[in-house]
Amino acid sequence: MLVSLSVLVLVFLLNLLVISHVSHFAAQQQARDDFRMQLAAGTAPVSEGDFEDHLLPDGAPVGILSIPRLGVDEVISEGTTSGVLMRGPGHRRDTVLPGQAGVSVVMGRAAAFGGPFGRLQSLQPGETFTVRTGQGEQTFEVLGVRYAGDPTPPAPVRGESRLILMTARGAPYLPTGVAYLDARATGTAKPAGTRQTTSMTLSPQAKPLATDMTTVWALVFALQFLVAAEFVAVWAYRRVGWQKTWIVFAPVLLLASVFVSDQLIRLLPNLV
């Protein structure tokens, strides 16, 4: 049991510190290919619905964020739950898309899964970056970085496009709050698409530093699988010896540990 617990902790750390970055890279490649195809076909979403007016699923690509000074070139996905932000930055459903008239919110992780927003707080007022959506590319100028309790910028004037980038504040993997980067579009704002989600109907797991409790059932099953494998391994150890038990159950226990660690990571705050 102690050996299995140690393996579980090691697998959890390996998954969080190493494998998460690999999976983020693979997810970004797939999302980029999908979004480029949509741009080429003219079917990239400009609202909360797709080209056929069906509600966009969580994880659907909606834009590309490029911050050259930070080396950020990330596909933005729809939704801001922990699972979505494993793929890269996510667009909060109750706000307009970047570049549209109004205020848009994009959230991203600071450390795990590529940590695309890890150096976001180093941007200075006046610096620029771009976001490309189905309505074209828009350049944004940084207004500044703020934290909880700091004054917010003046409300945008009618027809102006604002963008708020959000990530975790504090040491890597140990968030102490939320950092906000405010920016405004330098060009003409695009018409805002229809939004079905409002701030009142936004799910709790889509808010900053929220945890996704909707997959706890999967964690329970993963733990049951791990415990059952432990008991069978102990029984086999007493009946057939440690050599055969090791050969058969080492990969099984490792697989169970991977399942458990993956579900535990999903329970971490979505901006970590």
PDB file of C-alpha atoms in Angstrom:
ATOM      1  CA  MET A   1       0.000   0.000   0.000  1.00  0.00           C
ATOM      2  CA  LEU A   2       2.845   2.389   0.841  1.00  0.00           C
ATOM      3  CA  VAL A   3       4.590   1.571  -2.424  1.00  0.00           C
ATOM      4  CA  SER A   4       1.376   2.174  -4.369  1.00  0.00           C
ATOM      5  CA  LEU A   5       0.783   5.461  -2.577  1.00  0.00           C
ATOM      6  CA  SER A   6       4.313   6.568  -3.409  1.00  0.00           C
ATOM      7  CA  VAL A   7       3.805   5.582  -7.040  1.00  0.00           C
ATOM      8  CA  LEU A   8       0.524   7.500  -7.111  1.00  0.00           C
ATOM      9  CA  VAL A   9       2.213  10.656  -5.813  1.00  0.00           C
ATOM     10  CA  LEU A  10       5.063  10.312  -8.323  1.00  0.00           C
ATOM     11  CA  VAL A  11       2.662   9.726 -11.208  1.00  0.00           C
ATOM     12  CA  PHE A  12       0.605  12.740 -10.120  1.00  0.00           C
ATOM     13  CA  LEU A  13       3.672  14.990 -10.098  1.00  0.00           C
ATOM     14  CA  LEU A  14       4.925  13.568 -13.404  1.00  0.00           C
ATOM     15  CA  ASN A  15       1.515  14.099 -14.969  1.00  0.00           C
ATOM     16  CA  LEU A  16       1.241  17.668 -13.677  1.00  0.00           C
ATOM     17  CA  LEU A  17       4.810  18.816 -14.313  1.00  0.00           C
ATOM     18  CA  VAL A  18       5.685  16.981 -17.536  1.00  0.00           C
ATOM     19  CA  ILE A  19       2.881  15.092 -19.260  1.00  0.00           C
ATOM     20  CA  SER A  20       0.439  17.999 -18.981  1.00  0.00           C
ATOM     21  CA  HIS A  21       2.699  20.139 -21.174  1.00  0.00           C
ATOM     22  CA  VAL A  22       2.925  17.390 -23.801  1.00  0.00           C
ATOM     23  CA  SER A  23      -0.845  16.911 -23.878  1.00  0.00           C
ATOM     24  CA  HIS A  24      -1.313  20.682 -24.142  1.00  0.00           C
ATOM     25  CA  PHE A  25       0.996  20.792 -27.169  1.00  0.00           C
ATOM     26  CA  ALA A  26      -0.913  17.965 -28.878  1.00  0.00           C
ATOM     27  CA  ALA A  27      -4.286  19.573 -28.126  1.00  0.00           C
ATOM     28  CA  GLN A  28      -3.094  22.902 -29.530  1.00  0.00           C
ATOM     29  CA  GLN A  29      -1.925  21.272 -32.749  1.00  0.00           C
ATOM     30  CA  GLN A  30      -5.290  19.631 -33.274  1.00  0.00           C
ATOM     31  CA  ALA A  31      -7.240  22.787 -32.389  1.00  0.00           C
ATOM     32  CA  ARG A  32      -5.082  24.878 -34.742  1.00  0.00           C
ATOM     33  CA  ASP A  33      -5.707  22.496 -37.632  1.00  0.00           C
ATOM     34  CA  ASP A  34      -9.459  22.540 -36.973  1.00  0.00           C
ATOM     35  CA  PHE A  35      -9.625  26.335 -36.714  1.00  0.00           C
ATOM     36  CA  ARG A  36      -7.568  26.894 -39.853  1.00  0.00           C
ATOM     37  CA  MET A  37      -9.959  24.639 -41.769  1.00  0.00           C
ATOM     38  CA  GLN A  38     -12.896  26.656 -40.450  1.00  0.00           C
ATOM     39  CA  LEU A  39     -11.221  29.934 -41.428  1.00  0.00           C
ATOM     40  CA  ALA A  40     -10.527  28.625 -44.909  1.00  0.00           C
ATOM     41  CA  ALA A  41     -14.131  27.466 -45.285  1.00  0.00           C
ATOM     42  CA  GLY A  42     -15.554  30.665 -43.784  1.00  0.00           C
ATOM     43  CA  THR A  43     -17.331  28.746 -41.017  1.00  0.00           C
ATOM     44  CA  ALA A  44     -15.348  29.946 -37.990  1.00  0.00           C
ATOM     45  CA  PRO A  45     -17.768  30.880 -35.164  1.00  0.00           C
ATOM     46  CA  VAL A  46     -18.530  34.552 -34.462  1.00  0.00           C
ATOM     47  CA  SER A  47     -21.073  33.929 -31.690  1.00  0.00           C
ATOM     48  CA  GLU A  48     -21.871  31.214 -29.149  1.00  0.00           C
ATOM     49  CA  GLY A  49     -23.320  29.158 -31.979  1.00  0.00           C
ATOM     50  CA  ASP A  50     -21.555  27.523 -34.897  1.00  0.00           C
ATOM     51  CA  PHE A  51     -22.153  28.089 -38.627  1.00  0.00           C
ATOM     52  CA  GLU A  52     -25.431  26.130 -38.371  1.00  0.00           C
ATOM     53  CA  ASP A  53     -26.424  28.020 -35.184  1.00  0.00           C
ATOM     54  CA  HIS A  54     -25.827  25.034 -32.899  1.00  0.00           C
ATOM     55  CA  LEU A  55     -24.439  25.847 -29.452  1.00  0.00           C
ATOM     56  CA  LEU A  56     -20.647  25.547 -29.489  1.00  0.00           C
ATOM     57  CA  PRO A  57     -19.397  22.661 -27.336  1.00  0.00           C
ATOM     58  CA  ASP A  58     -16.758  23.240 -24.679  1.00  0.00           C
ATOM     59  CA  GLY A  59     -13.329  23.137 -26.290  1.00  0.00           C
ATOM     60  CA  ALA A  60     -14.399  24.365 -29.732  1.00  0.00           C
ATOM     61  CA  PRO A  61     -11.728  26.705 -31.212  1.00  0.00           C
ATOM     62  CA  VAL A  62     -12.856  30.330 -31.530  1.00  0.00           C
ATOM     63  CA  GLY A  63      -9.662  32.329 -32.090  1.00  0.00           C
ATOM     64  CA  ILE A  64      -5.867  32.536 -32.033  1.00  0.00           C
ATOM     65  CA  LEU A  65      -4.066  34.697 -29.468  1.00  0.00           C
ATOM     66  CA  SER A  66      -0.586  35.900 -30.399  1.00  0.00           C
ATOM     67  CA  ILE A  67       1.681  37.742 -27.933  1.00  0.00           C
ATOM     68  CA  PRO A  68       5.099  37.729 -29.665  1.00  0.00           C
ATOM     69  CA  ARG A  69       7.083  39.186 -26.743  1.00  0.00           C
ATOM     70  CA  LEU A  70       5.990  36.323 -24.495  1.00  0.00           C
ATOM     71  CA  GLY A  71       6.255  33.669 -27.192  1.00  0.00           C
ATOM     72  CA  VAL A  72       2.519  33.001 -26.901  1.00  0.00           C
ATOM     73  CA  ASP A  73       0.709  31.717 -29.987  1.00  0.00           C
ATOM     74  CA  GLU A  74      -2.300  29.850 -28.639  1.00  0.00           C
ATOM     75  CA  VAL A  75      -5.650  28.723 -29.968  1.00  0.00           C
ATOM     76  CA  ILE A  76      -8.505  30.000 -27.799  1.00  0.00           C
ATOM     77  CA  SER A  77     -11.211  27.462 -27.027  1.00  0.00           C
ATOM     78  CA  GLU A  78     -14.799  28.075 -25.992  1.00  0.00           C
ATOM     79  CA  GLY A  79     -15.358  27.592 -22.254  1.00  0.00           C
ATOM     80  CA  THR A  80     -13.258  28.115 -19.142  1.00  0.00           C
ATOM     81  CA  THR A  81     -13.664  24.939 -17.100  1.00  0.00           C
ATOM     82  CA  SER A  82     -10.622  23.035 -15.897  1.00  0.00           C
ATOM     83  CA  GLY A  83     -10.946  20.497 -18.706  1.00  0.00           C
ATOM     84  CA  VAL A  84     -11.085  23.174 -21.404  1.00  0.00           C
ATOM     85  CA  LEU A  85      -8.105  25.105 -20.023  1.00  0.00           C
ATOM     86  CA  MET A  86      -6.038  21.923 -20.244  1.00  0.00           C
ATOM     87  CA  ARG A  87      -6.105  22.514 -24.004  1.00  0.00           C
ATOM     88  CA  GLY A  88      -5.063  26.171 -23.799  1.00  0.00           C
ATOM     89  CA  PRO A  89      -6.674  29.565 -23.127  1.00  0.00           C
ATOM     90  CA  GLY A  90     -10.448  29.574 -22.911  1.00  0.00           C
ATOM     91  CA  HIS A  91     -13.076  32.173 -23.763  1.00  0.00           C
ATOM     92  CA  ARG A  92     -15.672  32.816 -21.084  1.00  0.00           C
ATOM     93  CA  ARG A  93     -19.073  32.041 -22.533  1.00  0.00           C
ATOM     94  CA  ASP A  94     -20.945  34.993 -21.040  1.00  0.00           C
ATOM     95  CA  THR A  95     -18.774  37.555 -22.868  1.00  0.00           C
ATOM     96  CA  VAL A  96     -18.413  38.591 -26.504  1.00  0.00           C
ATOM     97  CA  LEU A  97     -15.612  37.221 -28.641  1.00  0.00           C
ATOM     98  CA  PRO A  98     -12.317  39.170 -28.709  1.00  0.00           C
ATOM     99  CA  GLY A  99     -12.528  42.079 -31.139  1.00  0.00           C
ATOM    100  CA  GLN A 100     -16.301  42.447 -30.890  1.00  0.00           C
ATOM    101  CA  ALA A 101     -17.982  45.477 -29.359  1.00  0.00           C
ATOM    102  CA  GLY A 102     -18.093  45.017 -25.597  1.00  0.00           C
ATOM    103  CA  VAL A 103     -15.884  43.280 -23.054  1.00  0.00           C
ATOM    104  CA  SER A 104     -14.389  39.853 -23.762  1.00  0.00           C
ATOM    105  CA  VAL A 105     -12.739  37.623 -21.167  1.00  0.00           C
ATOM    106  CA  VAL A 106     -10.095  34.990 -21.936  1.00  0.00           C
ATOM    107  CA  MET A 107      -8.664  32.825 -19.145  1.00  0.00           C
ATOM    108  CA  GLY A 108      -5.468  30.764 -19.208  1.00  0.00           C
ATOM    109  CA  ARG A 109      -3.290  28.667 -16.938  1.00  0.00           C
ATOM    110  CA  ALA A 110      -0.189  30.105 -15.311  1.00  0.00           C
ATOM    111  CA  ALA A 111       1.895  26.932 -14.874  1.00  0.00           C
ATOM    112  CA  ALA A 112       0.387  23.560 -15.819  1.00  0.00           C
ATOM    113  CA  PHE A 113      -0.574  22.446 -19.330  1.00  0.00           C
ATOM    114  CA  GLY A 114       1.875  24.717 -21.095  1.00  0.00           C
ATOM    115  CA  GLY A 115       1.340  27.638 -18.707  1.00  0.00           C
ATOM    116  CA  PRO A 116       0.476  29.957 -21.627  1.00  0.00           C
ATOM    117  CA  PHE A 117      -0.270  32.915 -19.320  1.00  0.00           C
ATOM    118  CA  GLY A 118       2.652  32.326 -16.962  1.00  0.00           C
ATOM    119  CA  ARG A 119       4.388  35.605 -17.906  1.00  0.00           C
ATOM    120  CA  LEU A 120       1.274  37.613 -18.599  1.00  0.00           C
ATOM    121  CA  GLN A 121       1.929  39.991 -15.702  1.00  0.00           C
ATOM    122  CA  SER A 122       5.202  41.163 -17.272  1.00  0.00           C
ATOM    123  CA  LEU A 123       3.394  42.991 -20.098  1.00  0.00           C
ATOM    124  CA  GLN A 124       3.591  46.769 -19.859  1.00  0.00           C
ATOM    125  CA  PRO A 125       1.016  49.429 -20.781  1.00  0.00           C
ATOM    126  CA  GLY A 126       1.287  50.360 -24.453  1.00  0.00           C
ATOM    127  CA  GLU A 127       2.498  46.957 -25.645  1.00  0.00           C
ATOM    128  CA  THR A 128       0.367  45.247 -28.273  1.00  0.00           C
ATOM    129  CA  PHE A 129      -0.768  41.760 -29.229  1.00  0.00           C
ATOM    130  CA  THR A 130      -3.276  40.306 -31.680  1.00  0.00           C
ATOM    131  CA  VAL A 131      -6.280  38.009 -31.701  1.00  0.00           C
ATOM    132  CA  ARG A 132      -7.601  36.406 -34.863  1.00  0.00           C
ATOM    133  CA  THR A 133     -11.205  35.223 -35.022  1.00  0.00           C
ATOM    134  CA  GLY A 134     -13.689  34.420 -37.755  1.00  0.00           C
ATOM    135  CA  GLN A 135     -14.170  38.189 -38.198  1.00  0.00           C
ATOM    136  CA  GLY A 136     -10.497  38.883 -38.879  1.00  0.00           C
ATOM    137  CA  GLU A 137      -7.450  39.960 -36.894  1.00  0.00           C
ATOM    138  CA  GLN A 138      -7.653  42.635 -34.218  1.00  0.00           C
ATOM    139  CA  THR A 139      -4.749  44.378 -32.472  1.00  0.00           C
ATOM    140  CA  PHE A 140      -5.039  45.118 -28.752  1.00  0.00           C
ATOM    141  CA  GLU A 141      -3.106  47.624 -26.686  1.00  0.00           C
ATOM    142  CA  VAL A 142      -2.305  46.759 -23.065  1.00  0.00           C
ATOM    143  CA  LEU A 143      -3.829  49.144 -20.523  1.00  0.00           C
ATOM    144  CA  GLY A 144      -2.234  47.529 -17.481  1.00  0.00           C
ATOM    145  CA  VAL A 145      -2.259  44.652 -15.007  1.00  0.00           C
ATOM    146  CA  ARG A 146      -4.404  44.713 -11.880  1.00  0.00           C
ATOM    147  CA  TYR A 147      -5.249  42.496  -8.938  1.00  0.00           C
ATOM    148  CA  ALA A 148      -8.132  42.128  -6.507  1.00  0.00           C
ATOM    149  CA  GLY A 149      -8.884  45.470  -4.908  1.00  0.00           C
ATOM    150  CA  ASP A 150      -7.218  47.572  -7.616  1.00  0.00           C
ATOM    151  CA  PRO A 151      -9.360  50.110  -9.481  1.00  0.00           C
ATOM    152  CA  THR A 152     -10.756  48.919 -12.787  1.00  0.00           C
ATOM    153  CA  PRO A 153     -10.320  50.887 -16.027  1.00  0.00           C
ATOM    154  CA  PRO A 154     -13.170  53.163 -17.099  1.00  0.00           C
ATOM    155  CA  ALA A 155     -16.055  51.371 -18.781  1.00  0.00           C
ATOM    156  CA  PRO A 156     -15.618  51.053 -22.554  1.00  0.00           C
ATOM    157  CA  VAL A 157     -17.396  53.612 -24.667  1.00  0.00           C
ATOM    158  CA  ARG A 158     -20.152  52.514 -26.986  1.00  0.00           C
ATOM    159  CA  GLY A 159     -18.775  50.475 -29.885  1.00  0.00           C
ATOM    160  CA  GLU A 160     -15.374  49.898 -28.225  1.00  0.00           C
ATOM    161  CA  SER A 161     -13.804  46.455 -27.866  1.00  0.00           C
ATOM    162  CA  ARG A 162     -12.080  45.509 -24.614  1.00  0.00           C
ATOM    163  CA  LEU A 163     -10.294  42.312 -23.674  1.00  0.00           C
ATOM    164  CA  ILE A 164      -9.448  40.995 -20.205  1.00  0.00           C
ATOM    165  CA  LEU A 165      -6.870  38.208 -19.925  1.00  0.00           C
ATOM    166  CA  MET A 166      -7.035  36.361 -16.619  1.00  0.00           C
ATOM    167  CA  THR A 167      -4.640  33.945 -14.934  1.00  0.00           C
ATOM    168  CA  ALA A 168      -3.483  32.808 -11.510  1.00  0.00           C
ATOM    169  CA  ARG A 169      -1.395  35.084  -9.324  1.00  0.00           C
ATOM    170  CA  GLY A 170       1.345  33.730  -7.056  1.00  0.00           C
ATOM    171  CA  ALA A 171       4.030  31.050  -7.195  1.00  0.00           C
ATOM    172  CA  PRO A 172       3.702  28.361  -9.893  1.00  0.00           C
ATOM    173  CA  TYR A 173       1.099  25.735  -8.934  1.00  0.00           C
ATOM    174  CA  LEU A 174       0.336  27.699  -5.721  1.00  0.00           C
ATOM    175  CA  PRO A 175      -2.199  30.388  -6.685  1.00  0.00           C
ATOM    176  CA  THR A 176      -2.945  33.180  -4.229  1.00  0.00           C
ATOM    177  CA  GLY A 177      -5.412  35.094  -6.377  1.00  0.00           C
ATOM    178  CA  VAL A 178      -6.259  36.236  -9.881  1.00  0.00           C
ATOM    179  CA  ALA A 179      -4.298  38.602 -12.119  1.00  0.00           C
ATOM    180  CA  TYR A 180      -6.163  40.659 -14.717  1.00  0.00           C
ATOM    181  CA  LEU A 181      -4.628  42.212 -17.832  1.00  0.00           C
ATOM    182  CA  ASP A 182      -6.814  44.859 -19.438  1.00  0.00           C
ATOM    183  CA  ALA A 183      -6.466  45.719 -23.127  1.00  0.00           C
ATOM    184  CA  ARG A 184      -8.415  47.628 -25.732  1.00  0.00           C
ATOM    185  CA  ALA A 185      -8.693  47.171 -29.474  1.00  0.00           C
ATOM    186  CA  THR A 186      -6.887  49.725 -31.593  1.00  0.00           C
ATOM    187  CA  GLY A 187      -9.148  49.157 -34.590  1.00  0.00           C
ATOM    188  CA  THR A 188     -12.853  49.256 -35.256  1.00  0.00           C
ATOM    189  CA  ALA A 189     -14.823  46.796 -33.153  1.00  0.00           C
ATOM    190  CA  LYS A 190     -16.706  44.015 -34.934  1.00  0.00           C
ATOM    191  CA  PRO A 191     -20.437  43.398 -34.408  1.00  0.00           C
ATOM    192  CA  ALA A 192     -21.117  41.234 -31.362  1.00  0.00           C
ATOM    193  CA  GLY A 193     -22.605  37.813 -31.974  1.00  0.00           C
ATOM    194  CA  THR A 194     -25.535  36.324 -30.076  1.00  0.00           C
ATOM    195  CA  ARG A 195     -24.709  34.997 -26.597  1.00  0.00           C
ATOM    196  CA  GLN A 196     -26.980  32.438 -24.968  1.00  0.00           C
ATOM    197  CA  THR A 197     -25.000  32.291 -21.733  1.00  0.00           C
ATOM    198  CA  THR A 198     -25.241  35.154 -19.245  1.00  0.00           C
ATOM    199  CA  SER A 199     -23.351  35.932 -16.031  1.00  0.00           C
ATOM    200  CA  MET A 200     -26.324  34.487 -14.132  1.00  0.00           C
ATOM    201  CA  THR A 201     -26.334  31.191 -16.022  1.00  0.00           C
ATOM    202  CA  LEU A 202     -22.546  30.751 -16.230  1.00  0.00           C
ATOM    203  CA  SER A 203     -21.641  27.489 -14.499  1.00  0.00           C
ATOM    204  CA  PRO A 204     -19.656  27.795 -11.230  1.00  0.00           C
ATOM    205  CA  GLN A 205     -16.818  25.627 -12.596  1.00  0.00           C
ATOM    206  CA  ALA A 206     -16.243  28.174 -15.389  1.00  0.00           C
ATOM    207  CA  LYS A 207     -15.301  31.010 -13.014  1.00  0.00           C
ATOM    208  CA  PRO A 208     -11.721  31.999 -12.068  1.00  0.00           C
ATOM    209  CA  LEU A 209      -9.860  29.531  -9.807  1.00  0.00           C
ATOM    210  CA  ALA A 210     -12.891  27.235  -9.804  1.00  0.00           C
ATOM    211  CA  THR A 211     -12.634  23.453  -9.573  1.00  0.00           C
ATOM    212  CA  ASP A 212     -14.656  21.110 -11.753  1.00  0.00           C
ATOM    213  CA  MET A 213     -16.639  18.812  -9.461  1.00  0.00           C
ATOM    214  CA  THR A 214     -18.660  17.331 -12.313  1.00  0.00           C
ATOM    215  CA  THR A 215     -16.069  14.563 -12.802  1.00  0.00           C
ATOM    216  CA  VAL A 216     -15.832  13.433  -9.175  1.00  0.00           C
ATOM    217  CA  TRP A 217     -17.705  10.282 -10.128  1.00  0.00           C
ATOM    218  CA  ALA A 218     -14.829   9.363 -12.462  1.00  0.00           C
ATOM    219  CA  LEU A 219     -12.360   9.853  -9.595  1.00  0.00           C
ATOM    220  CA  VAL A 220     -14.432   7.528  -7.403  1.00  0.00           C
ATOM    221  CA  PHE A 221     -14.363   4.803 -10.056  1.00  0.00           C
ATOM    222  CA  ALA A 222     -10.629   5.300 -10.594  1.00  0.00           C
ATOM    223  CA  LEU A 223      -9.974   4.963  -6.858  1.00  0.00           C
ATOM    224  CA  GLN A 224     -12.129   1.823  -6.727  1.00  0.00           C
ATOM    225  CA  PHE A 225     -10.118   0.362  -9.600  1.00  0.00           C
ATOM    226  CA  LEU A 226      -6.856   1.166  -7.793  1.00  0.00           C
ATOM    227  CA  VAL A 227      -8.001  -0.333  -4.481  1.00  0.00           C
ATOM    228  CA  ALA A 228      -9.364  -3.471  -6.172  1.00  0.00           C
ATOM    229  CA  ALA A 229      -6.071  -3.922  -8.036  1.00  0.00           C
ATOM    230  CA  GLU A 230      -4.225  -3.537  -4.715  1.00  0.00           C
ATOM    231  CA  PHE A 231      -6.230  -6.302  -3.025  1.00  0.00           C
ATOM    232  CA  VAL A 232      -5.837  -8.679  -5.958  1.00  0.00           C
ATOM    233  CA  ALA A 233      -2.099  -7.942  -6.082  1.00  0.00           C
ATOM    234  CA  VAL A 234      -1.723  -8.750  -2.368  1.00  0.00           C
ATOM    235  CA  TRP A 235      -3.658 -11.995  -2.844  1.00  0.00           C
ATOM    236  CA  ALA A 236      -1.494 -12.940  -5.849  1.00  0.00           C
ATOM    237  CA  TYR A 237       1.679 -12.107  -3.895  1.00  0.00           C
ATOM    238  CA  ARG A 238       0.718 -14.618  -1.201  1.00  0.00           C
ATOM    239  CA  ARG A 239      -0.359 -17.324  -3.640  1.00  0.00           C
ATOM    240  CA  VAL A 240       2.144 -17.181  -6.526  1.00  0.00           C
ATOM    241  CA  GLY A 241       5.080 -15.109  -5.230  1.00  0.00           C
ATOM    242  CA  TRP A 242       6.389 -11.623  -5.877  1.00  0.00           C
ATOM    243  CA  GLN A 243       8.010 -12.243  -9.270  1.00  0.00           C
ATOM    244  CA  LYS A 244       4.846 -13.243 -11.140  1.00  0.00           C
ATOM    245  CA  THR A 245       2.826 -10.678  -9.211  1.00  0.00           C
ATOM    246  CA  TRP A 246       5.242  -7.913 -10.200  1.00  0.00           C
ATOM    247  CA  ILE A 247       5.120  -8.851 -13.882  1.00  0.00           C
ATOM    248  CA  VAL A 248       1.325  -8.920 -14.007  1.00  0.00           C
ATOM    249  CA  PHE A 249       0.279  -6.153 -11.636  1.00  0.00           C
ATOM    250  CA  ALA A 250       2.978  -3.486 -12.051  1.00  0.00           C
ATOM    251  CA  PRO A 251       1.465  -2.156 -15.307  1.00  0.00           C
ATOM    252  CA  VAL A 252      -2.069  -2.522 -13.907  1.00  0.00           C
ATOM    253  CA  LEU A 253      -1.277  -0.489 -10.791  1.00  0.00           C
ATOM    254  CA  LEU A 254       0.587   2.067 -12.880  1.00  0.00           C
ATOM    255  CA  LEU A 255      -2.408   2.455 -15.195  1.00  0.00           C
ATOM    256  CA  ALA A 256      -4.744   2.829 -12.206  1.00  0.00           C
ATOM    257  CA  SER A 257      -2.446   5.493 -10.752  1.00  0.00           C
ATOM    258  CA  VAL A 258      -2.518   7.387 -14.059  1.00  0.00           C
ATOM    259  CA  PHE A 259      -6.334   7.351 -14.045  1.00  0.00           C
ATOM    260  CA  VAL A 260      -6.480   8.613 -10.453  1.00  0.00           C
ATOM    261  CA  SER A 261      -3.865  11.331 -10.989  1.00  0.00           C
ATOM    262  CA  ASP A 262      -5.628  12.582 -14.117  1.00  0.00           C
ATOM    263  CA  GLN A 263      -8.897  12.988 -12.219  1.00  0.00           C
ATOM    264  CA  LEU A 264      -7.134  14.658  -9.284  1.00  0.00           C
ATOM    265  CA  ILE A 265      -5.576  17.218 -11.640  1.00  0.00           C
ATOM    266  CA  ARG A 266      -9.036  18.078 -12.948  1.00  0.00           C
ATOM    267  CA  LEU A 267      -9.998  19.062  -9.389  1.00  0.00           C
ATOM    268  CA  LEU A 268      -7.226  21.670  -9.226  1.00  0.00           C
ATOM    269  CA  PRO A 269      -8.164  25.338  -9.769  1.00  0.00           C
ATOM    270  CA  ASN A 270      -8.661  25.979 -13.488  1.00  0.00           C
ATOM    271  CA  LEU A 271      -6.041  28.778 -13.662  1.00  0.00           C
ATOM    272  CA  VAL A 272      -3.137  26.778 -12.125  1.00  0.00           C
TER     273      VAL A 272
END
